[in-house]
Coordinates of C-alpha atoms and ligand atoms in Angstrom, one line a residue:
M1 CA 19.5 5.8 -17.7
D2 CA 19.3 2.1 -18.2
L3 CA 16.8 -0.1 -16.3
K4 CA 17.0 -3.9 -16.3
G5 CA 14.0 -6.2 -15.9
I6 CA 12.8 -9.6 -17.0
P7 CA 12.4 -10.2 -20.6
A8 CA 8.7 -11.0 -21.3
S9 CA 8.2 -10.6 -25.0
P10 CA 11.0 -10.1 -27.6
G11 CA 11.5 -7.2 -30.1
I12 CA 12.7 -3.7 -29.9
V13 CA 10.5 -0.6 -29.9
I14 CA 11.4 3.0 -29.6
G15 CA 8.7 5.5 -28.5
R16 CA 7.2 7.8 -25.8
A17 CA 6.2 6.6 -22.3
F18 CA 2.6 6.6 -21.2
L19 CA 2.0 6.1 -17.5
F20 CA -0.9 3.8 -17.0
D21 CA -2.1 4.0 -13.5
A22 CA -5.4 2.0 -13.3
R23 CA -4.3 -0.1 -10.5
R24 CA -1.6 1.4 -8.3
F25 CA -0.4 4.9 -7.9
I26 CA 2.9 6.2 -6.7
V27 CA 1.6 8.5 -4.0
P28 CA 3.9 11.4 -3.1
A29 CA 4.4 12.0 0.7
K30 CA 4.6 15.8 0.5
K31 CA 4.8 17.7 3.8
I32 CA 2.2 20.4 4.2
K33 CA 1.9 23.5 6.4
E34 CA -0.6 23.8 9.2
E35 CA -2.5 26.5 7.3
D36 CA -2.9 24.1 4.4
I37 CA -5.0 21.6 6.4
P38 CA -8.4 23.0 5.5
K39 CA -7.4 23.1 1.8
E40 CA -6.5 19.4 2.0
I41 CA -9.8 18.5 3.7
A42 CA -11.6 20.4 1.0
R43 CA -9.7 18.4 -1.7
L44 CA -10.7 15.2 0.1
E45 CA -14.4 16.2 0.1
E46 CA -14.2 17.2 -3.5
A47 CA -12.6 13.8 -4.4
L48 CA -15.3 11.9 -2.5
I49 CA -18.1 13.9 -4.2
K50 CA -16.5 13.2 -7.6
T51 CA -16.1 9.6 -6.9
R52 CA -19.7 9.3 -5.7
S53 CA -21.0 10.8 -8.9
E54 CA -18.8 8.5 -11.0
I55 CA -20.1 5.4 -9.2
F56 CA -23.7 6.7 -9.7
E57 CA -23.0 7.1 -13.4
I58 CA -21.6 3.5 -13.7
Q59 CA -24.5 2.2 -11.7
K60 CA -27.0 3.9 -14.0
K61 CA -25.3 2.6 -17.1
I62 CA -25.2 -1.0 -15.8
S63 CA -28.7 -0.8 -14.6
K64 CA -29.9 0.2 -18.0
E65 CA -27.9 -2.3 -19.9
M66 CA -28.1 -5.3 -17.6
G67 CA -30.9 -4.7 -15.0
Y68 CA -30.8 -3.4 -11.5
N69 CA -29.6 -6.6 -9.8
H70 CA -26.2 -6.2 -11.5
A71 CA -26.0 -2.5 -10.5
E72 CA -26.6 -3.3 -6.9
I73 CA -23.1 -4.4 -6.2
F74 CA -22.0 -0.7 -6.4
N75 CA -24.1 0.1 -3.4
A76 CA -21.3 -1.5 -1.4
H77 CA -19.0 0.9 -3.0
L78 CA -21.1 3.9 -2.1
M79 CA -21.2 2.7 1.5
V80 CA -17.5 2.7 1.7
L81 CA -17.5 6.4 0.5
E82 CA -20.0 7.2 3.3
D83 CA -18.1 5.5 6.0
R84 CA -17.6 8.5 8.4
M85 CA -15.1 6.5 10.5
L86 CA -12.7 6.2 7.6
I87 CA -13.1 9.9 6.7
E88 CA -12.6 11.0 10.3
E89 CA -9.5 9.0 10.6
V90 CA -8.1 10.6 7.5
I91 CA -8.8 14.0 8.8
E92 CA -7.3 13.2 12.1
N93 CA -4.1 11.8 10.7
L94 CA -3.8 14.7 8.3
K95 CA -3.8 17.1 11.3
K96 CA -1.3 14.9 13.2
E97 CA 1.1 13.9 10.3
R98 CA 0.9 17.1 8.2
K99 CA 1.4 15.2 5.0
C100 CA -0.6 15.8 1.8
V101 CA -4.1 14.2 1.9
E102 CA -3.5 11.5 -0.8
H103 CA -0.6 10.1 1.3
V104 CA -2.7 10.0 4.5
F105 CA -5.7 8.6 2.7
A106 CA -3.6 5.8 1.0
R107 CA -2.1 4.9 4.4
V108 CA -5.6 4.7 6.1
L109 CA -6.9 2.6 3.2
E110 CA -4.0 0.2 3.5
K111 CA -4.7 -0.2 7.3
Y112 CA -8.3 -1.0 6.6
I113 CA -7.5 -3.6 4.0
N114 CA -4.9 -5.1 6.3
V115 CA -7.4 -5.3 9.2
F116 CA -10.2 -6.8 7.0
S117 CA -7.9 -9.3 5.5
K118 CA -7.0 -10.7 8.9
M119 CA -10.6 -11.3 9.9
D120 CA -12.2 -14.6 10.0
D121 CA -15.5 -13.4 8.7
E122 CA -15.8 -14.5 5.0
Y123 CA -18.3 -11.6 4.3
L124 CA -16.0 -9.0 5.6
K125 CA -13.1 -10.5 3.7
E126 CA -15.0 -10.1 0.5
R127 CA -15.5 -6.4 1.2
I128 CA -11.7 -5.9 0.7
S129 CA -12.1 -5.6 -3.0
D130 CA -14.9 -3.0 -2.6
I131 CA -12.7 -0.9 -0.3
D132 CA -9.8 -1.3 -2.6
D133 CA -11.7 -0.4 -5.7
V134 CA -13.4 2.6 -4.2
G135 CA -10.1 3.7 -2.5
K136 CA -8.2 3.7 -5.8
R137 CA -11.0 5.7 -7.4
V138 CA -10.7 8.3 -4.7
L139 CA -6.9 8.3 -5.0
K140 CA -7.2 8.7 -8.7
N141 CA -9.4 11.8 -8.2
L142 CA -7.1 13.2 -5.6
L143 CA -4.1 12.8 -7.9
G144 CA -6.0 14.2 -10.9
A145 CA -5.0 11.1 -12.8
K146 CA -6.9 10.2 -15.9
E147 CA -8.4 6.8 -16.1
K148 CA -8.0 5.5 -19.6
S149 CA -8.7 2.1 -21.1
L150 CA -5.8 0.7 -23.0
S151 CA -8.1 0.1 -25.9
E152 CA -8.8 3.8 -26.2
L153 CA -5.3 5.1 -26.7
K154 CA -5.2 7.6 -29.6
Q155 CA -1.4 7.6 -30.3
K156 CA 1.4 5.0 -30.4
V157 CA 2.9 4.8 -26.9
I158 CA 4.9 2.5 -24.7
V159 CA 2.8 1.7 -21.6
V160 CA 4.5 2.0 -18.2
A161 CA 2.6 0.5 -15.3
Y162 CA 3.0 -0.9 -11.8
D163 CA 1.2 -4.0 -13.0
L164 CA -1.1 -5.1 -15.8
S165 CA -3.6 -7.8 -15.5
P166 CA -4.1 -10.4 -18.3
S167 CA -7.4 -8.7 -19.0
D168 CA -5.8 -5.2 -19.4
T169 CA -3.3 -6.8 -21.7
A170 CA -6.1 -8.4 -23.8
M171 CA -7.5 -4.9 -24.4
M172 CA -4.3 -3.7 -25.9
H173 CA -4.0 -3.2 -29.7
K174 CA -0.7 -3.3 -31.3
K175 CA -1.7 -0.4 -33.3
N176 CA -1.4 2.0 -30.3
V177 CA 0.6 0.0 -27.7
M178 CA 4.1 -0.4 -29.2
G179 CA 5.4 -2.1 -26.1
F180 CA 5.0 -2.1 -22.3
V181 CA 7.1 -2.3 -19.1
T182 CA 5.9 -3.1 -15.6
D183 CA 7.2 -2.9 -12.1
I184 CA 6.1 -6.4 -11.0
G185 CA 5.5 -9.7 -12.7
G186 CA 7.5 -12.8 -13.8
P187 CA 8.5 -14.3 -17.2
T188 CA 5.5 -16.6 -17.5
S189 CA 2.7 -14.5 -16.0
H190 CA -0.2 -14.4 -18.2
T191 CA 0.5 -10.7 -18.9
A192 CA 3.8 -11.7 -20.4
I193 CA 2.3 -14.5 -22.3
M194 CA -0.4 -12.3 -23.8
A195 CA 2.3 -9.8 -24.9
K196 CA 4.1 -12.5 -26.8
S197 CA 0.8 -13.5 -28.5
L198 CA 0.1 -10.0 -29.5
E199 CA 3.7 -9.6 -30.6
I200 CA 4.1 -6.5 -28.4
P201 CA 7.7 -6.3 -27.0
A202 CA 7.6 -6.2 -23.2
V203 CA 9.7 -6.1 -20.1
V204 CA 8.3 -7.0 -16.6
G205 CA 9.7 -7.0 -13.0
L206 CA 11.5 -3.7 -13.3
E207 CA 10.5 -2.9 -9.7
K208 CA 10.7 0.9 -10.0
A209 CA 9.9 1.8 -13.6
T210 CA 6.8 3.8 -12.6
A211 CA 8.9 5.9 -10.3
K212 CA 11.8 6.4 -12.6
I213 CA 10.1 7.0 -15.9
K214 CA 8.1 10.1 -16.5
A215 CA 5.1 10.5 -18.9
G216 CA 6.4 11.5 -22.3
D217 CA 10.0 10.2 -21.7
M218 CA 11.6 8.7 -24.8
L219 CA 12.1 4.9 -24.3
I220 CA 14.0 2.1 -26.0
V221 CA 12.5 -1.2 -24.9
D222 CA 14.5 -4.3 -25.8
G223 CA 12.1 -7.1 -24.9
G224 CA 14.5 -9.9 -25.8
N225 CA 17.0 -9.1 -23.1
G226 CA 14.9 -7.1 -20.7
T227 CA 16.6 -3.6 -21.1
I228 CA 15.0 -0.3 -21.0
I229 CA 16.9 2.9 -22.0
V230 CA 15.3 6.1 -20.8
N231 CA 15.9 9.3 -22.9
P232 CA 18.7 7.7 -25.1
D233 CA 21.2 9.9 -26.9
A234 CA 21.4 10.1 -30.7
N235 CA 24.1 7.3 -30.8
M236 CA 22.1 4.9 -28.8
L237 CA 19.0 5.6 -31.0
K238 CA 21.0 4.9 -34.1
K239 CA 22.3 1.7 -32.8
Y240 CA 18.9 0.4 -31.8
H241 CA 17.3 1.5 -35.1
A242 CA 19.9 -0.7 -36.8
M243 CA 19.1 -3.6 -34.5
Q244 CA 15.5 -3.2 -35.4
Q245 CA 16.3 -3.7 -38.9
K246 CA 18.4 -6.8 -38.4
F247 CA 15.7 -8.3 -36.4
S248 CA 13.1 -7.8 -39.1
Q249 CA 15.5 -9.2 -41.7
F250 CA 16.0 -12.4 -39.8
G251 CA 12.4 -12.7 -39.2
K252 CA 11.7 -12.5 -42.8
T253 CA 14.2 -15.3 -43.6
L254 CA 12.6 -17.5 -41.0
L255 CA 9.1 -16.9 -42.4
G256 CA 10.2 -18.5 -45.6
L257 CA 9.8 -21.8 -43.6
R258 CA 6.1 -21.2 -43.3
D259 CA 4.9 -24.1 -45.4
E260 CA 7.7 -26.5 -44.5
P261 CA 7.2 -29.4 -42.1
A262 CA 9.0 -29.4 -38.7
Q263 CA 11.2 -32.4 -39.7
T264 CA 14.8 -33.1 -38.6
L265 CA 17.6 -33.7 -41.2
D266 CA 17.2 -37.4 -40.6
G267 CA 13.5 -37.4 -41.1
H268 CA 12.0 -37.3 -37.6
R269 CA 8.8 -35.3 -37.8
V270 CA 7.1 -33.3 -35.0
E271 CA 4.3 -30.8 -34.9
T272 CA 4.8 -27.1 -34.3
T273 CA 1.4 -25.5 -33.2
A274 CA 0.3 -22.3 -31.7
N275 CA -1.1 -21.0 -28.4
I276 CA -3.9 -18.5 -28.7
E277 CA -5.9 -16.5 -26.2
L278 CA -8.2 -14.7 -28.7
P279 CA -9.7 -15.7 -32.0
E280 CA -8.3 -12.5 -33.5
E281 CA -4.8 -14.1 -33.4
I282 CA -5.7 -16.6 -36.0
D283 CA -4.2 -14.6 -38.9
S284 CA -1.0 -14.5 -37.1
V285 CA -1.0 -18.2 -36.4
I286 CA -1.5 -19.0 -40.1
S287 CA 1.1 -16.4 -41.3
H288 CA 3.7 -18.0 -38.9
G289 CA 3.1 -21.4 -40.3
A290 CA 1.5 -23.1 -37.3
G291 CA 0.3 -26.7 -37.9
G292 CA -2.8 -26.0 -35.8
I293 CA -3.6 -24.7 -32.3
G294 CA -2.1 -26.7 -29.5
L295 CA -3.6 -24.5 -26.7
Y296 CA -6.6 -22.3 -27.1
R297 CA -6.9 -20.5 -23.7
T298 CA -10.7 -20.2 -23.8
E299 CA -10.9 -18.3 -20.5
Y300 CA -10.1 -15.1 -22.4
F301 CA -13.6 -15.5 -23.8
Y302 CA -14.9 -14.9 -20.3
M303 CA -12.9 -11.8 -19.6
N304 CA -13.6 -8.0 -20.1
R305 CA -17.4 -8.6 -20.0
R306 CA -20.0 -8.4 -17.3
D307 CA -21.8 -11.7 -18.0
L308 CA -20.9 -15.2 -18.6
P309 CA -20.8 -16.2 -22.3
T310 CA -23.8 -18.4 -23.4
E311 CA -23.5 -21.8 -25.1
D312 CA -24.5 -20.4 -28.5
E313 CA -22.0 -17.5 -28.2
Q314 CA -19.2 -19.9 -27.3
F315 CA -20.2 -22.4 -30.0
E316 CA -20.0 -19.7 -32.6
A317 CA -16.6 -18.5 -31.5
Y318 CA -15.1 -22.0 -31.3
K319 CA -16.7 -23.0 -34.7
K320 CA -15.1 -19.9 -36.2
V321 CA -11.7 -21.0 -35.0
V322 CA -11.9 -24.7 -36.1
T323 CA -13.3 -24.0 -39.5
R324 CA -10.3 -21.7 -40.2
F325 CA -8.1 -24.7 -39.6
K326 CA -9.9 -27.3 -41.6
K327 CA -8.2 -30.6 -40.9
S328 CA -5.5 -29.2 -38.6
P329 CA -6.1 -29.9 -34.9
V330 CA -7.3 -27.2 -32.5
V331 CA -7.1 -28.0 -28.8
A332 CA -9.6 -26.1 -26.8
R333 CA -8.6 -26.1 -23.1
T334 CA -11.5 -25.7 -20.8
L335 CA -11.8 -22.7 -18.5
D336 CA -8.7 -22.2 -16.5
L337 CA -9.5 -19.2 -14.3
G338 CA -7.8 -18.4 -11.1
G339 CA -4.1 -17.9 -10.4
D340 CA -3.4 -14.6 -12.1
K341 CA -6.5 -14.7 -14.2
F342 CA -9.7 -13.4 -12.7
L343 CA -13.2 -12.9 -14.0
S344 CA -15.1 -9.9 -12.8
Q345 CA -18.5 -11.6 -13.3
L346 CA -17.8 -14.6 -11.1
E347 CA -17.8 -13.9 -7.4
V348 CA -14.7 -15.9 -6.6
P349 CA -13.5 -15.1 -3.0
H350 CA -10.1 -13.6 -2.4
E351 CA -7.6 -16.3 -1.5
M352 CA -4.2 -16.4 0.2
N353 CA -2.6 -18.6 -2.4
P354 CA -4.6 -18.2 -5.6
F355 CA -2.2 -20.5 -7.7
L356 CA -2.9 -23.3 -5.2
G357 CA -6.5 -22.4 -4.8
W358 CA -9.8 -22.8 -6.3
R359 CA -8.8 -22.6 -9.9
A360 CA -9.2 -24.2 -13.3
I361 CA -10.6 -27.8 -13.2
R362 CA -11.3 -27.5 -9.4
F363 CA -13.6 -24.5 -10.1
C364 CA -15.3 -26.3 -13.1
L365 CA -15.9 -29.6 -11.2
A366 CA -17.5 -27.6 -8.4
Q367 CA -19.6 -25.6 -10.8
P368 CA -20.7 -28.3 -13.3
E369 CA -23.5 -26.1 -14.8
I370 CA -21.1 -23.4 -15.8
F371 CA -18.6 -26.2 -17.0
K372 CA -21.2 -28.0 -19.1
V373 CA -22.2 -24.8 -20.9
Q374 CA -18.6 -24.6 -22.2
L375 CA -18.4 -28.4 -22.9
R376 CA -21.5 -28.4 -24.9
A377 CA -20.3 -25.5 -26.9
I378 CA -16.9 -27.2 -27.6
L379 CA -18.7 -30.5 -28.5
R380 CA -21.1 -28.7 -30.9
A381 CA -18.1 -27.0 -32.6
S382 CA -16.3 -30.4 -32.9
A383 CA -18.7 -31.2 -35.7
F384 CA -17.0 -28.6 -37.8
G385 CA -13.4 -29.6 -37.8
N386 CA -10.6 -31.3 -35.9
L387 CA -11.4 -30.0 -32.4
K388 CA -10.0 -31.7 -29.2
V389 CA -10.8 -30.9 -25.6
M390 CA -8.2 -30.6 -22.9
F391 CA -8.5 -30.3 -19.1
P392 CA -6.2 -28.0 -17.2
M393 CA -4.7 -28.5 -13.7
I394 CA -5.4 -32.2 -13.4
S395 CA -3.8 -33.4 -10.2
G396 CA -4.7 -37.1 -10.4
V397 CA -6.8 -39.8 -12.0
Q398 CA -10.0 -39.2 -9.9
E399 CA -10.1 -35.6 -11.0
L400 CA -9.6 -36.6 -14.7
K401 CA -12.3 -39.2 -14.5
Q402 CA -14.7 -36.7 -13.0
A403 CA -14.0 -34.2 -15.8
I404 CA -14.5 -36.9 -18.4
A405 CA -17.8 -38.0 -16.7
I406 CA -19.1 -34.4 -17.0
L407 CA -18.0 -34.3 -20.7
E408 CA -20.1 -37.5 -21.2
E409 CA -23.2 -35.9 -19.4
A410 CA -22.8 -32.9 -21.9
K411 CA -22.6 -35.3 -24.8
E412 CA -25.8 -37.0 -23.6
E413 CA -27.6 -33.7 -23.3
L414 CA -26.7 -32.9 -26.9
R415 CA -27.9 -36.2 -28.0
V416 CA -31.3 -35.7 -26.3
R417 CA -31.4 -32.3 -28.1
K418 CA -30.5 -34.1 -31.3
I419 CA -27.5 -31.7 -31.9
K420 CA -24.6 -33.3 -33.8
F421 CA -21.0 -33.3 -32.5
N422 CA -18.0 -35.5 -33.0
E423 CA -18.8 -38.6 -30.9
D424 CA -15.1 -39.6 -31.1
I425 CA -13.8 -36.2 -29.8
K426 CA -10.2 -36.6 -28.5
T427 CA -9.5 -35.7 -24.9
G428 CA -6.4 -34.7 -23.3
A429 CA -4.9 -33.7 -19.9
M430 CA -2.6 -30.9 -19.1
I431 CA 0.3 -32.2 -17.1
E432 CA 1.3 -29.2 -15.0
I433 CA 1.1 -30.4 -11.4
P434 CA 3.9 -32.6 -10.0
S435 CA 1.4 -35.2 -8.7
A436 CA 0.1 -35.6 -12.3
A437 CA 3.6 -35.7 -13.8
L438 CA 4.6 -38.5 -11.3
T439 CA 1.4 -40.5 -12.0
C440 CA 1.1 -40.0 -15.7
D441 CA 1.5 -43.7 -16.3
L442 CA -2.0 -43.9 -14.8
L443 CA -3.4 -40.8 -16.4
A444 CA -2.3 -41.9 -19.8
K445 CA -4.8 -44.8 -19.7
E446 CA -7.6 -42.2 -19.4
V447 CA -6.9 -39.8 -22.3
D448 CA -5.8 -39.5 -25.9
F449 CA -3.0 -37.1 -25.3
F450 CA -1.0 -35.1 -22.9
S451 CA 0.2 -31.5 -23.1
I452 CA 2.8 -30.4 -20.6
G453 CA 2.2 -27.1 -19.0
T454 CA 5.6 -26.1 -18.0
N455 CA 4.6 -22.6 -16.8
D456 CA 2.8 -24.2 -13.9
L457 CA 4.8 -27.3 -13.7
I458 CA 8.0 -25.3 -13.0
Q459 CA 6.3 -23.0 -10.5
Y460 CA 4.8 -26.0 -8.5
S461 CA 7.8 -28.3 -8.7
L462 CA 10.4 -25.7 -7.8
A463 CA 8.0 -23.8 -5.5
V464 CA 8.5 -20.5 -7.4
D465 CA 5.6 -18.2 -7.9
R466 CA 5.5 -17.6 -11.7
V467 CA 4.5 -13.9 -11.3
N468 CA 6.9 -12.9 -8.7
E469 CA 9.9 -10.9 -10.0
K470 CA 11.9 -11.2 -6.8
I471 CA 12.4 -15.0 -7.3
A472 CA 12.3 -15.2 -11.0
Y473 CA 16.0 -16.1 -11.0
L474 CA 15.0 -19.5 -9.5
Y475 CA 12.5 -20.2 -12.3
K476 CA 14.5 -22.5 -14.4
P477 CA 13.0 -24.7 -17.0
T478 CA 16.4 -26.5 -17.2
H479 CA 16.4 -27.5 -13.5
P480 CA 17.2 -31.3 -13.4
A481 CA 13.9 -31.8 -11.4
V482 CA 12.0 -30.3 -14.3
L483 CA 13.8 -32.3 -17.0
R484 CA 13.3 -35.5 -15.1
L485 CA 9.5 -34.8 -14.8
I486 CA 9.3 -34.0 -18.5
K487 CA 11.2 -37.2 -19.5
N488 CA 8.8 -39.2 -17.2
I489 CA 5.7 -37.6 -18.8
I490 CA 7.0 -38.2 -22.4
D491 CA 8.0 -41.8 -21.7
S492 CA 4.8 -42.7 -19.9
G493 CA 2.6 -41.3 -22.6
H494 CA 4.5 -43.1 -25.3
K495 CA 4.2 -46.4 -23.3
E496 CA 0.5 -46.1 -23.5
N497 CA 0.7 -45.0 -27.2
I498 CA -0.5 -41.5 -26.8
W499 CA 1.2 -38.4 -28.2
V500 CA 2.8 -35.9 -25.8
G501 CA 2.9 -32.2 -26.5
M502 CA 4.0 -29.1 -24.6
C503 CA 2.1 -25.8 -24.5
G504 CA 4.1 -24.1 -21.7
E505 CA 6.5 -21.2 -22.7
M506 CA 9.5 -23.6 -22.6
A507 CA 8.3 -25.2 -25.9
G508 CA 9.0 -21.8 -27.6
E509 CA 12.6 -21.3 -26.3
T510 CA 15.1 -22.0 -29.1
A511 CA 17.8 -23.8 -27.1
F512 CA 15.4 -25.8 -25.0
G513 CA 13.9 -27.1 -28.2
L514 CA 16.9 -29.2 -28.7
I515 CA 16.4 -31.0 -25.4
L516 CA 12.7 -31.4 -25.9
L517 CA 13.2 -32.8 -29.4
G518 CA 15.7 -35.2 -28.1
L519 CA 13.4 -36.3 -25.3
G520 CA 10.9 -37.3 -27.9
L521 CA 8.4 -34.5 -27.6
D522 CA 5.7 -34.9 -30.4
E523 CA 4.2 -31.4 -30.4
F524 CA 5.6 -28.0 -29.6
S525 CA 3.0 -25.4 -29.0
M526 CA 3.9 -21.8 -28.5
S527 CA 3.1 -18.2 -29.3
P528 CA 2.8 -17.8 -33.0
A529 CA 5.9 -15.6 -33.5
A530 CA 8.1 -18.1 -31.9
I531 CA 7.3 -20.9 -34.3
P532 CA 9.6 -20.1 -37.2
E533 CA 12.7 -20.1 -35.1
I534 CA 11.9 -23.4 -33.5
K535 CA 11.1 -24.9 -36.8
Y536 CA 14.3 -23.6 -38.1
V537 CA 16.2 -25.4 -35.3
I538 CA 14.3 -28.7 -35.8
R539 CA 14.9 -28.6 -39.6
N540 CA 18.6 -28.0 -39.1
V541 CA 19.5 -30.7 -36.7
R542 CA 19.5 -34.6 -36.7
F543 CA 17.2 -36.3 -34.3
E544 CA 20.2 -38.5 -33.3
D545 CA 22.1 -35.5 -32.2
A546 CA 19.2 -34.0 -30.3
K547 CA 18.8 -37.3 -28.4
E548 CA 22.5 -37.1 -27.4
V549 CA 22.0 -33.6 -26.2
A550 CA 19.0 -34.6 -24.1
K551 CA 20.8 -37.6 -22.6
K552 CA 23.8 -35.5 -21.6
A553 CA 21.5 -32.7 -20.3
L554 CA 19.9 -35.1 -18.0
T555 CA 23.2 -36.0 -16.3
L556 CA 24.1 -32.4 -15.4
P557 CA 23.6 -31.2 -11.9
T558 CA 22.3 -27.7 -12.2
G559 CA 20.0 -25.8 -14.5
E560 CA 22.8 -23.2 -15.3
E561 CA 25.1 -26.0 -16.6
V562 CA 22.2 -27.4 -18.7
E563 CA 21.6 -24.0 -20.2
E564 CA 25.3 -23.4 -20.9
F565 CA 25.7 -26.8 -22.4
V566 CA 22.6 -26.6 -24.7
N567 CA 23.5 -23.1 -25.9
K568 CA 26.9 -24.4 -26.8
R569 CA 25.6 -27.5 -28.6
L570 CA 23.0 -25.4 -30.4
Y571 CA 25.6 -23.2 -32.0
E572 CA 27.9 -26.2 -32.8
L573 CA 25.1 -28.1 -34.5
I574 CA 23.7 -25.0 -36.3
P575 CA 26.7 -22.6 -36.8
K576 CA 24.5 -20.3 -39.0
L577 CA 22.3 -19.6 -36.0
K578 CA 25.4 -18.3 -34.0
K579 CA 26.2 -15.9 -36.8
I580 CA 22.7 -14.5 -36.9
D581 CA 22.4 -14.2 -33.1
N582 CA 25.8 -12.4 -32.9
K583 CA 24.6 -9.9 -35.5
I584 CA 21.5 -9.3 -33.5
K585 CA 23.3 -8.8 -30.3
T586 CA 25.9 -6.4 -31.6
Ligands
PEP601 C1 1.2 -23.8 -18.4 O1 0.8 -23.8 -17.2 O2 2.3 -24.1 -19.0 C2 0.1 -23.5 -19.4 C3 0.4 -23.6 -20.7 O3 -1.1 -23.0 -18.9 P1 -1.2 -21.5 -18.4 O4 0.0 -20.7 -18.8 O5 -2.4 -20.9 -19.1 O6 -1.4 -21.6 -17.1
MG602 MG1 -1.2 -23.7 -16.6

């Protein structure tokens, strides 16, 4: 059986499926006989007791480690378990519907969540996540599913899940997670981005992978084209083993470029830098020949923990990163939470449109004390290397000025404390909202550099949710609207003599590299593993030819035509690449 999804992280892996069910469960709707009703009620009671004791345990542990205040939030969870109305409703429906108790329980839970989410009362709305959390815990116990953290896996497996959050993915270790596949998710969701950074092949948006794949099934995951083969025959296995080999040979050839500059045949030089989420990725950044870090997604430092990181803790982490890079630049992006990245320790209310909501710089400007802790840590680390600071989700000049003013306050606080930092630290703005892209002539006067965040810029300009697999076909970096915005950003930056980089996933796509180079992009920042191939393209074309490609691409009416055109030109300009690609595809 073959399944087709959205390619999220390239590479081929072959291994056994592990069904990870931390978030959602496929709940069977089994019919039951009348005489089985008491048995089902007893199962529910048992699951409730088990859940209660699990919550008590967690509460005890947190209370011991962090104080009672932090453990108190679980009282709300216990209250949900003791809600007789909910339990009575499950028992009543069980008798009426004669379906297994997990099915009935899941339906009642869904109804509760629906009712709560429609209420005007903010307090009640915030209880949704309590009901959801506890409900899933009860379901897990009813289904007898084991809860495992992805960091605790003992064997090498391919993870199959309904969804994985960016923080789940951050817990994965390449050592045991060979690859993963999910039912939902889009190509530039942070889960997909994280997989690329960790070099874990992944396919997302498969819709029914968790229903079709059973635990222990043998899987082939081809992350480059989004294919999953379930229980392949011997021939298929042989073919994919051979492909794996070719992949690694091509990879080795490209790694030979590690110490070479990203310079075109006619001498135009650009920078190829890396995006990182975790300091552990630095070895991979260096081994792939990055000229620095173009995007350090610092929010991962805030994830998978129960408290906010202190100034000292952050300072040490940022210092460790900059000192590894000596003179090469490191761009620390300030906290960009929200959208599809949530932090358990911050009580951010549930929103209808999280990508359009209280995220990134909006959150930081509203919480200057949290923001300043991070800014002081970044400033302190700037004394130890070439560290720059960049603000995410800037929508206009006023917001940018506000962020810079808070940075100045943080500088002043350090001066008072007589702590050294780079007084001349360079500041940048991410251009990832159409309003910023259209006013970047004004924004360019306020900062030292721009970095284009195409992951968000595309979702906002084309109105395509970046994590929704149903509309992923509309998510087109080559859409004429996107290309025009990119051209405007680069030209406006250059007019004000500032450099313009790109740290969205588009910068790591081989064929698009040709257009971006031709449009005059100065810095290409991407997941480390993508650097060698982009460098290879840049080193094998002439800047003059790339400019021609960009010029023509801008005249084409659809994203599809642009894609077809650049792919064709790429192979014409670098015939060697076509040979290698064909080899990999056969
Ligand atoms: C972007 O939006 O392109 C970007 C690089 O930021 P993130 O993916 O973290 O939103
Ligand atoms: Mg973004």
